[in-house]
Each structure stands twice: as structure tokens, then as C-alpha cells.
């Protein structure tokens, strides 16, 4: 019991320290992350930030022969049910030949959302993910979990 209390105290201190500043999250998307997995050769990579005021924003790059129809942020609820789409990323402009969003030639997508307390808790617990859909994969071609750096 004492060990459990110490672990809980350390975790609380860690989360409180993180709550003081901006948190960084990363995501890697691929076809293997989908359920069921897809045969896609496309990949994606993104970096997102959670500000102390619950503003969540970032940039995602996807290298794909077909332009994604939608790139969306979703959450897995406490009971395992899927929530509605929280955020649809918009194309961020031209390709990034310098690799500034993970790799050369990727199409960029960006977005911003103000999270509720419940959504923030889901994000910190690792229950949020991005999916990308295309005409060839209307149910989803790529998926990746958002992970705290």
C-alpha cells in the first residue's frame, strides 16, 4: 500500500509539473495502425502542442500518392466507445521539400482546437489518435496514436 501511495504521489507531481507548461505530442501514422490494417504504403508524422490554457495545435505531414480526403483527431472514450471527430485538419499549403514536417515531399495539414477538461484527460491518458482517409480507403488508410514526448 505504501509503494502504491508513493507511486501515486510521484505521478501526481509529474502531471502537475507538466500542467505548468506546454506539452509536446508526436504521432506516427501508417496503415498497420488501422483496424483492420491496410496495405497502404503511405506514412505520416506530426508534432502537436498542448498549451496550459488547453489550446491544442500542431502540424502533420503525410507522404501519400493520393491526397487524403480528411485527416481527423478522434478520442477513445473511457468506456472504449469512439467519440465524434474532435478536429479535422486542413491542408497547410505546399509540400515541405526541406523535411520540416518529418520527411521531404510531405503534404502538410494543421489545426487548432480548445480542449475540454475531459478531452485533455483523454489526451494525457493516450486515448487520442489521428486517422487519414482517402478515396481508396474511405474507412481510413492511416492511423496513429498521439503520444506525450
PDB file of C-alpha atoms in Angstrom:
ATOM      1  CA  UNK A   1       0.000   0.000   0.000  1.00  0.00           C
ATOM      2  CA  UNK A   2       2.850   2.353   0.867  1.00  0.00           C
ATOM      3  CA  UNK A   3       4.508   1.718  -2.524  1.00  0.00           C
ATOM      4  CA  UNK A   4       1.231   2.423  -4.305  1.00  0.00           C
ATOM      5  CA  UNK A   5       0.837   5.698  -2.407  1.00  0.00           C
ATOM      6  CA  UNK A   6       4.418   6.740  -3.288  1.00  0.00           C
ATOM      7  CA  UNK A   7       3.839   5.899  -6.949  1.00  0.00           C
ATOM      8  CA  UNK A   8       0.599   7.895  -6.970  1.00  0.00           C
ATOM      9  CA  UNK A   9       2.341  10.877  -5.331  1.00  0.00           C
ATOM     10  CA  UNK A  10       5.171  10.828  -7.886  1.00  0.00           C
ATOM     11  CA  UNK A  11       2.712  10.589 -10.772  1.00  0.00           C
ATOM     12  CA  UNK A  12       0.678  13.500  -9.378  1.00  0.00           C
ATOM     13  CA  UNK A  13       3.823  15.628  -9.043  1.00  0.00           C
ATOM     14  CA  UNK A  14       4.848  14.744 -12.602  1.00  0.00           C
ATOM     15  CA  UNK A  15       1.439  15.663 -14.029  1.00  0.00           C
ATOM     16  CA  UNK A  16       1.316  18.897 -12.029  1.00  0.00           C
ATOM     17  CA  UNK A  17       4.774  19.856 -13.319  1.00  0.00           C
ATOM     18  CA  UNK A  18       3.629  19.204 -16.893  1.00  0.00           C
ATOM     19  CA  UNK A  19       0.420  21.167 -16.333  1.00  0.00           C
ATOM     20  CA  UNK A  20       2.550  24.260 -15.696  1.00  0.00           C
ATOM     21  CA  UNK A  21       3.883  24.489 -19.278  1.00  0.00           C
ATOM     22  CA  UNK A  22       3.399  23.462 -22.878  1.00  0.00           C
ATOM     23  CA  UNK A  23       3.360  19.728 -23.560  1.00  0.00           C
ATOM     24  CA  UNK A  24       4.608  18.204 -26.811  1.00  0.00           C
ATOM     25  CA  UNK A  25       2.959  15.235 -28.502  1.00  0.00           C
ATOM     26  CA  UNK A  26       4.078  13.224 -31.514  1.00  0.00           C
ATOM     27  CA  UNK A  27       2.205  10.950 -33.848  1.00  0.00           C
ATOM     28  CA  UNK A  28       3.336   8.450 -36.489  1.00  0.00           C
ATOM     29  CA  UNK A  29       0.664   7.256 -38.891  1.00  0.00           C
ATOM     30  CA  UNK A  30       0.707   4.152 -41.055  1.00  0.00           C
ATOM     31  CA  UNK A  31      -1.611   1.534 -42.471  1.00  0.00           C
ATOM     32  CA  UNK A  32      -0.665  -1.007 -39.815  1.00  0.00           C
ATOM     33  CA  UNK A  33      -2.286   1.240 -37.199  1.00  0.00           C
ATOM     34  CA  UNK A  34      -5.739   0.834 -38.755  1.00  0.00           C
ATOM     35  CA  UNK A  35      -8.203  -1.829 -37.588  1.00  0.00           C
ATOM     36  CA  UNK A  36      -8.064  -3.910 -39.669  1.00  0.00           C
ATOM     37  CA  UNK A  37      -4.631  -2.915 -41.008  1.00  0.00           C
ATOM     38  CA  UNK A  38      -4.433  -1.563 -44.552  1.00  0.00           C
ATOM     39  CA  UNK A  39      -1.880  -2.332 -47.255  1.00  0.00           C
ATOM     40  CA  UNK A  40      -1.088   1.363 -47.686  1.00  0.00           C
ATOM     41  CA  UNK A  41       2.485   2.459 -48.370  1.00  0.00           C
ATOM     42  CA  UNK A  42       1.671   5.983 -47.134  1.00  0.00           C
ATOM     43  CA  UNK A  43       3.150   7.328 -43.894  1.00  0.00           C
ATOM     44  CA  UNK A  44       2.582  10.347 -41.703  1.00  0.00           C
ATOM     45  CA  UNK A  45       4.332  12.187 -38.906  1.00  0.00           C
ATOM     46  CA  UNK A  46       3.252  15.102 -36.751  1.00  0.00           C
ATOM     47  CA  UNK A  47       4.117  17.252 -33.780  1.00  0.00           C
ATOM     48  CA  UNK A  48       1.407  18.874 -31.678  1.00  0.00           C
ATOM     49  CA  UNK A  49       1.407  21.081 -28.593  1.00  0.00           C
ATOM     50  CA  UNK A  50      -0.965  21.402 -25.657  1.00  0.00           C
ATOM     51  CA  UNK A  51      -0.789  24.859 -24.097  1.00  0.00           C
ATOM     52  CA  UNK A  52      -1.597  25.463 -20.407  1.00  0.00           C
ATOM     53  CA  UNK A  53      -4.894  27.093 -21.495  1.00  0.00           C
ATOM     54  CA  UNK A  54      -5.962  23.780 -23.192  1.00  0.00           C
ATOM     55  CA  UNK A  55      -5.261  25.074 -26.716  1.00  0.00           C
ATOM     56  CA  UNK A  56      -4.112  22.087 -28.793  1.00  0.00           C
ATOM     57  CA  UNK A  57      -2.390  22.746 -32.127  1.00  0.00           C
ATOM     58  CA  UNK A  58       0.207  21.382 -34.488  1.00  0.00           C
ATOM     59  CA  UNK A  59       1.300  20.233 -37.893  1.00  0.00           C
ATOM     60  CA  UNK A  60       1.100  16.836 -39.560  1.00  0.00           C
ATOM     61  CA  UNK A  61       2.891  15.713 -42.709  1.00  0.00           C
ATOM     62  CA  UNK A  62       1.621  12.860 -44.863  1.00  0.00           C
ATOM     63  CA  UNK A  63       3.571  11.284 -47.691  1.00  0.00           C
ATOM     64  CA  UNK A  64       0.970   9.578 -49.819  1.00  0.00           C
ATOM     65  CA  UNK A  65       0.465   9.023 -53.541  1.00  0.00           C
ATOM     66  CA  UNK A  66      -3.187  10.107 -53.049  1.00  0.00           C
ATOM     67  CA  UNK A  67      -4.100  13.314 -51.237  1.00  0.00           C
ATOM     68  CA  UNK A  68      -6.056  12.452 -48.070  1.00  0.00           C
ATOM     69  CA  UNK A  69      -9.751  13.332 -48.182  1.00  0.00           C
ATOM     70  CA  UNK A  70      -9.732  14.005 -44.424  1.00  0.00           C
ATOM     71  CA  UNK A  71      -7.280  13.953 -41.525  1.00  0.00           C
ATOM     72  CA  UNK A  72      -9.122  13.833 -38.230  1.00  0.00           C
ATOM     73  CA  UNK A  73      -8.462  13.777 -34.493  1.00  0.00           C
ATOM     74  CA  UNK A  74     -10.536  11.252 -32.558  1.00  0.00           C
ATOM     75  CA  UNK A  75     -10.739  10.090 -28.975  1.00  0.00           C
ATOM     76  CA  UNK A  76     -11.433   6.696 -27.459  1.00  0.00           C
ATOM     77  CA  UNK A  77     -13.826   7.315 -24.572  1.00  0.00           C
ATOM     78  CA  UNK A  78     -13.422   5.995 -21.043  1.00  0.00           C
ATOM     79  CA  UNK A  79     -15.674   3.032 -21.848  1.00  0.00           C
ATOM     80  CA  UNK A  80     -13.877   2.225 -25.106  1.00  0.00           C
ATOM     81  CA  UNK A  81     -16.503   3.842 -27.312  1.00  0.00           C
ATOM     82  CA  UNK A  82     -15.451   6.168 -30.098  1.00  0.00           C
ATOM     83  CA  UNK A  83     -16.198   9.847 -29.727  1.00  0.00           C
ATOM     84  CA  UNK A  84     -17.247  12.118 -32.554  1.00  0.00           C
ATOM     85  CA  UNK A  85     -14.452  13.678 -34.602  1.00  0.00           C
ATOM     86  CA  UNK A  86     -12.837  16.379 -32.451  1.00  0.00           C
ATOM     87  CA  UNK A  87     -10.849  18.174 -35.137  1.00  0.00           C
ATOM     88  CA  UNK A  88     -10.454  17.953 -38.897  1.00  0.00           C
ATOM     89  CA  UNK A  89      -7.028  19.160 -40.026  1.00  0.00           C
ATOM     90  CA  UNK A  90      -6.866  21.395 -43.061  1.00  0.00           C
ATOM     91  CA  UNK A  91      -4.220  21.299 -45.786  1.00  0.00           C
ATOM     92  CA  UNK A  92      -1.376  23.532 -44.634  1.00  0.00           C
ATOM     93  CA  UNK A  93      -0.094  24.517 -48.033  1.00  0.00           C
ATOM     94  CA  UNK A  94       2.645  23.318 -50.310  1.00  0.00           C
ATOM     95  CA  UNK A  95       4.854  20.305 -49.880  1.00  0.00           C
ATOM     96  CA  UNK A  96       7.738  20.758 -47.481  1.00  0.00           C
ATOM     97  CA  UNK A  97      10.848  19.798 -49.508  1.00  0.00           C
ATOM     98  CA  UNK A  98      13.149  20.617 -46.599  1.00  0.00           C
ATOM     99  CA  UNK A  99      11.663  17.862 -44.461  1.00  0.00           C
ATOM    100  CA  UNK A 100      10.494  20.332 -41.815  1.00  0.00           C
ATOM    101  CA  UNK A 101       7.480  18.166 -41.017  1.00  0.00           C
ATOM    102  CA  UNK A 102       9.231  14.848 -40.810  1.00  0.00           C
ATOM    103  CA  UNK A 103      10.326  13.989 -44.342  1.00  0.00           C
ATOM    104  CA  UNK A 104      10.796  15.636 -47.736  1.00  0.00           C
ATOM    105  CA  UNK A 105       7.840  15.890 -50.080  1.00  0.00           C
ATOM    106  CA  UNK A 106       5.128  15.516 -47.452  1.00  0.00           C
ATOM    107  CA  UNK A 107       1.809  17.344 -47.734  1.00  0.00           C
ATOM    108  CA  UNK A 108       1.199  19.370 -44.580  1.00  0.00           C
ATOM    109  CA  UNK A 109      -2.007  19.587 -42.540  1.00  0.00           C
ATOM    110  CA  UNK A 110      -2.617  21.747 -39.499  1.00  0.00           C
ATOM    111  CA  UNK A 111      -5.298  22.593 -36.995  1.00  0.00           C
ATOM    112  CA  UNK A 112      -6.174  24.055 -33.606  1.00  0.00           C
ATOM    113  CA  UNK A 113      -8.793  23.150 -31.018  1.00  0.00           C
ATOM    114  CA  UNK A 114      -9.560  24.225 -27.474  1.00  0.00           C
ATOM    115  CA  UNK A 115      -9.946  21.036 -25.448  1.00  0.00           C
ATOM    116  CA  UNK A 116     -12.413  20.496 -22.639  1.00  0.00           C
ATOM    117  CA  UNK A 117     -11.134  19.119 -19.323  1.00  0.00           C
ATOM    118  CA  UNK A 118     -12.362  15.652 -20.302  1.00  0.00           C
ATOM    119  CA  UNK A 119     -10.659  15.833 -23.710  1.00  0.00           C
ATOM    120  CA  UNK A 120      -7.429  16.997 -22.056  1.00  0.00           C
ATOM    121  CA  UNK A 121      -7.581  13.997 -19.721  1.00  0.00           C
ATOM    122  CA  UNK A 122      -8.105  11.669 -22.702  1.00  0.00           C
ATOM    123  CA  UNK A 123      -5.116  13.224 -24.499  1.00  0.00           C
ATOM    124  CA  UNK A 124      -2.841  12.842 -21.464  1.00  0.00           C
ATOM    125  CA  UNK A 125      -4.015   9.248 -20.992  1.00  0.00           C
ATOM    126  CA  UNK A 126      -3.046   8.361 -24.596  1.00  0.00           C
ATOM    127  CA  UNK A 127      -6.635   7.941 -25.807  1.00  0.00           C
ATOM    128  CA  UNK A 128      -6.423  10.277 -28.830  1.00  0.00           C
ATOM    129  CA  UNK A 129      -5.398   9.379 -32.351  1.00  0.00           C
ATOM    130  CA  UNK A 130      -5.391  10.710 -35.901  1.00  0.00           C
ATOM    131  CA  UNK A 131      -6.824   8.955 -38.939  1.00  0.00           C
ATOM    132  CA  UNK A 132      -6.415   9.824 -42.599  1.00  0.00           C
ATOM    133  CA  UNK A 133      -8.934   8.716 -45.211  1.00  0.00           C
ATOM    134  CA  UNK A 134      -8.600   8.673 -48.986  1.00  0.00           C
ATOM    135  CA  UNK A 135     -10.840   7.698 -51.899  1.00  0.00           C
ATOM    136  CA  UNK A 136      -9.137   4.282 -51.972  1.00  0.00           C
ATOM    137  CA  UNK A 137      -9.630   3.816 -48.203  1.00  0.00           C
ATOM    138  CA  UNK A 138     -12.853   5.655 -47.227  1.00  0.00           C
ATOM    139  CA  UNK A 139     -12.931   3.952 -43.807  1.00  0.00           C
ATOM    140  CA  UNK A 140      -9.358   5.037 -43.086  1.00  0.00           C
ATOM    141  CA  UNK A 141      -5.947   4.499 -44.648  1.00  0.00           C
ATOM    142  CA  UNK A 142      -3.627   5.613 -41.851  1.00  0.00           C
ATOM    143  CA  UNK A 143      -3.875   5.809 -38.083  1.00  0.00           C
ATOM    144  CA  UNK A 144      -1.535   6.886 -35.313  1.00  0.00           C
ATOM    145  CA  UNK A 145      -1.803   7.439 -31.547  1.00  0.00           C
ATOM    146  CA  UNK A 146      -0.770  10.772 -30.071  1.00  0.00           C
ATOM    147  CA  UNK A 147       1.984  10.176 -27.524  1.00  0.00           C
ATOM    148  CA  UNK A 148       3.413  12.589 -24.985  1.00  0.00           C
ATOM    149  CA  UNK A 149       7.090  13.310 -25.642  1.00  0.00           C
TER     150      UNK A 149
END
